[in-house]
C-alpha cells in the first residue's frame, strides 16, 4: 500500500513568487494534516482537513497560505507570494477516522523542502 | 510559547546500552502522547504512544513512561542499536477531539548510537 506522498521533494523559489505543494494521502484516509518545520525547530501544525472540509486551520501563519482539498482526496498548499521566512520543510500526514474512542496514528509523508531566496 | 519541550538537542549512547530521551509538557489538556522517529530526508515515523490513563507502555525495545503530575514523559530504548540513530520527536494531543488529533511537537533530540 502506498504511503503519504508529497510533491515536489524540493523547491527553490524567489521571494514574491508562488509555490504549490501537493500531498496525496493514504487511500481511504479522511483526515489530512499539514505541518511545517522551520530551521530545525519543532514541527508545527498548520491545518487539518476532514475529507474536503477544513476542520482546523488555526496554525496557518497568514493569508498568504491557501490549502485546498477538492473532492476529499489529494490536497494542495499554495504560498503566494512567498517570503523568506516561509522556508522550511512542509510535511503532510493522513489518518483514518477515530473509531471507538481510540486515537489513530498519523502517517507522514517525506516532506517538501521549500527554500525562498 | 512552546508547550512540548525536549531540552536535550542531542544524545550519544553506546551500542547495547540504554537510551533515555526526555520530554516535558505544559498544557494540562494533553492526554495522549507519542514518540516519532525521523531519519534524514524522510517524514516522521510513529514509534510508540501512551494515553494519560497509563503510566507505562512497552513495545519490544521501546518503553514510554508518563508522569502526569510532573508533566514529563520519557522514551527508553534498550538495548540501543546503531539503526536507532535518528531524531526523536515527542508529540502530544488532546484525547477527546473526535478524530486523530493535531499534534504539538517538541524540537527533537538527535540520538547517535555508537559502536
XYZ file of C-alpha atoms in Angstrom:
232
model
C 0.000 0.000 0.000
C 1.358 3.422 -0.948
C 2.169 5.780 1.884
C 1.648 9.522 2.017
C 3.377 11.093 -0.965
C 4.378 14.691 -1.413
C 5.450 16.666 -4.482
C 7.890 18.163 -5.093
C 10.535 16.924 -2.698
C 12.465 20.190 -3.052
C 11.553 23.636 -4.321
C 13.696 26.734 -4.570
C 11.856 29.925 -5.467
C 12.481 33.630 -5.321
C 10.794 35.897 -2.845
C 7.483 37.063 -4.249
C 6.887 34.012 -6.383
C 4.148 31.435 -5.923
C 4.655 27.800 -4.996
C 2.139 24.983 -4.770
C 2.843 21.881 -2.734
C 0.873 18.710 -3.221
C 0.027 15.865 -0.872
C -1.536 12.533 -1.714
C -2.735 10.858 1.471
C -3.088 7.143 2.050
C -6.157 5.894 0.217
C -9.207 5.877 2.448
C -7.805 8.296 4.999
C -10.329 11.047 5.624
C -8.020 13.086 7.838
C -5.249 15.100 6.218
C -2.878 17.409 8.061
C -0.249 19.912 7.021
C 2.730 20.628 9.267
C 5.846 22.743 8.877
C 9.325 22.590 10.379
C 11.326 25.768 10.189
C 15.094 25.970 10.740
C 15.418 22.790 12.806
C 12.786 23.886 15.263
C 9.679 21.996 16.291
C 7.243 20.632 13.752
C 4.240 22.942 13.831
C 0.662 22.173 12.925
C -0.811 24.212 10.079
C -4.231 22.770 9.387
C -6.476 19.725 9.362
C -8.914 18.533 6.720
C -11.660 16.015 7.274
C -12.472 14.906 3.770
C -12.821 18.183 1.845
C -13.684 20.351 4.857
C -11.225 22.383 6.889
C -11.638 21.121 10.440
C -8.987 23.331 11.993
C -6.816 25.940 10.297
C -5.597 27.636 13.450
C -1.956 27.027 12.583
C -1.934 28.779 9.219
C 0.583 31.637 9.522
C -1.256 34.245 7.438
C -3.423 34.726 4.374
C -0.530 34.101 2.002
C -1.124 30.423 2.655
C -4.072 28.674 0.998
C -4.854 24.998 1.419
C -7.404 23.064 -0.569
C -8.631 19.514 -0.716
C -11.127 19.329 -3.525
C -13.043 16.061 -3.614
C -11.526 14.974 -0.345
C -8.576 13.213 -1.947
C -5.268 14.990 -2.525
C -4.504 18.384 -1.041
C -2.549 21.405 -2.193
C -0.886 24.099 -0.154
C -0.184 27.306 -2.030
C 2.072 30.062 -0.794
C 1.545 33.353 -2.604
C 3.603 35.485 -2.511
C 6.394 33.585 -0.811
C 8.560 35.322 1.779
C 11.991 34.358 3.115
C 10.537 33.184 6.440
C 8.380 30.626 4.639
C 11.459 28.462 4.054
C 11.270 25.130 5.808
C 10.113 21.571 5.398
C 6.398 21.104 4.854
C 5.009 17.764 5.965
C 1.683 16.243 5.140
C 0.129 13.494 7.228
C -3.020 11.438 6.995
C -5.001 9.174 9.283
C -8.163 7.143 9.417
C -11.228 8.218 11.297
C -11.002 7.770 15.026
C -13.012 4.712 15.985
C -14.384 3.511 19.276
C -12.664 6.148 21.335
C -9.194 5.256 20.147
C -6.769 7.726 18.719
C -5.417 6.729 15.347
C -1.893 7.068 14.132
C -0.963 9.799 11.680
C 1.312 8.709 8.815
C 3.657 11.347 7.499
C 4.980 11.972 4.016
C 8.651 12.610 3.352
C 8.119 16.355 3.241
C 8.756 19.142 0.748
C 11.808 21.273 1.448
C 10.963 24.828 0.415
C 13.710 27.398 0.094
C 12.781 31.005 -0.595
C 15.715 33.130 -1.753
C 5.307 29.580 23.906
C 6.492 26.011 23.499
C 4.060 23.556 25.036
C 6.176 20.473 24.431
C 9.854 20.707 25.296
C 12.769 18.437 24.586
C 15.634 20.097 26.381
C 18.376 17.807 25.090
C 19.103 18.549 21.431
C 21.415 15.558 21.175
C 22.352 12.342 22.934
C 25.134 9.857 22.301
C 24.874 6.296 23.601
C 26.993 3.239 23.139
C 25.519 0.256 21.321
C 23.866 -2.152 23.737
C 23.302 0.454 26.435
C 20.066 2.184 27.344
C 18.978 5.406 25.628
C 16.704 7.692 27.619
C 15.039 10.577 25.846
C 13.073 13.091 27.866
C 10.126 15.336 27.164
C 8.216 17.867 29.247
C 4.884 19.478 28.510
C 2.979 22.388 29.964
C -0.574 22.036 28.640
C -2.799 20.147 31.072
C -5.247 19.426 28.244
C -2.811 16.992 26.644
C -3.985 13.464 27.223
C -2.235 11.442 24.561
C 1.462 11.356 23.911
C 3.501 9.956 21.061
C 7.075 9.474 20.033
C 8.094 9.789 16.409
C 11.400 8.836 14.872
C 12.810 10.695 11.899
C 15.640 9.803 9.553
C 17.187 12.464 7.270
C 15.087 13.293 4.186
C 12.185 11.238 5.490
C 8.992 12.106 7.310
C 8.466 11.291 10.991
C 7.517 7.685 11.659
C 5.297 6.728 14.555
C 7.143 4.758 17.208
C 5.066 4.380 20.341
C 2.305 6.180 22.215
C 0.741 6.371 25.626
C -2.597 7.531 26.933
C -2.815 9.537 30.126
C -4.664 6.701 31.845
C -1.436 4.716 31.795
C 1.992 5.380 33.203
C 3.903 2.920 31.052
C 3.643 1.392 27.615
C 6.087 -1.116 26.238
C 6.712 -2.323 22.695
C 9.746 -4.509 22.240
C 12.884 -2.492 22.927
C 10.889 0.707 23.366
C 9.153 1.800 26.558
C 7.456 5.104 27.208
C 6.903 6.314 30.755
C 4.448 9.045 31.673
C 4.465 11.057 34.897
C 1.342 13.192 34.729
C 1.924 15.042 37.972
C 5.328 16.167 36.719
C 4.092 16.621 33.133
C 7.018 14.553 31.995
C 7.479 11.601 29.727
C 10.467 9.618 28.654
C 11.353 7.097 25.993
C 13.661 4.238 26.898
C 15.380 2.219 24.213
C 17.155 -0.883 25.400
C 19.371 -2.239 24.076
C 20.271 0.617 21.759
C 21.282 -0.301 18.225
C 23.109 1.713 15.531
C 19.911 1.736 13.447
C 18.238 3.686 16.230
C 20.341 6.717 15.326
C 17.792 9.337 14.276
C 15.963 12.398 15.524
C 13.240 11.577 18.031
C 10.247 13.863 18.403
C 7.924 13.905 21.350
C 4.353 14.919 20.469
C 1.140 15.469 22.376
C -2.523 15.899 21.622
C -5.769 16.238 23.494
C -7.596 12.911 23.563
C -11.126 13.906 23.036
C -11.101 15.813 19.786
C -13.076 13.205 17.900
C -10.524 12.293 15.290
C -6.812 11.731 15.169
C -5.765 14.974 16.707
C -3.473 17.734 15.674
C -0.115 17.113 17.253
C 2.075 19.530 19.174
C 5.689 18.533 18.715
C 8.868 19.164 20.612
C 12.039 20.306 18.858
C 13.505 16.810 18.726
C 16.512 15.019 20.187
C 19.172 13.649 17.886
C 20.241 10.216 19.104
C 23.572 8.822 17.996
C 24.254 5.198 18.853
C 27.952 4.473 18.616
C 29.682 1.156 18.158
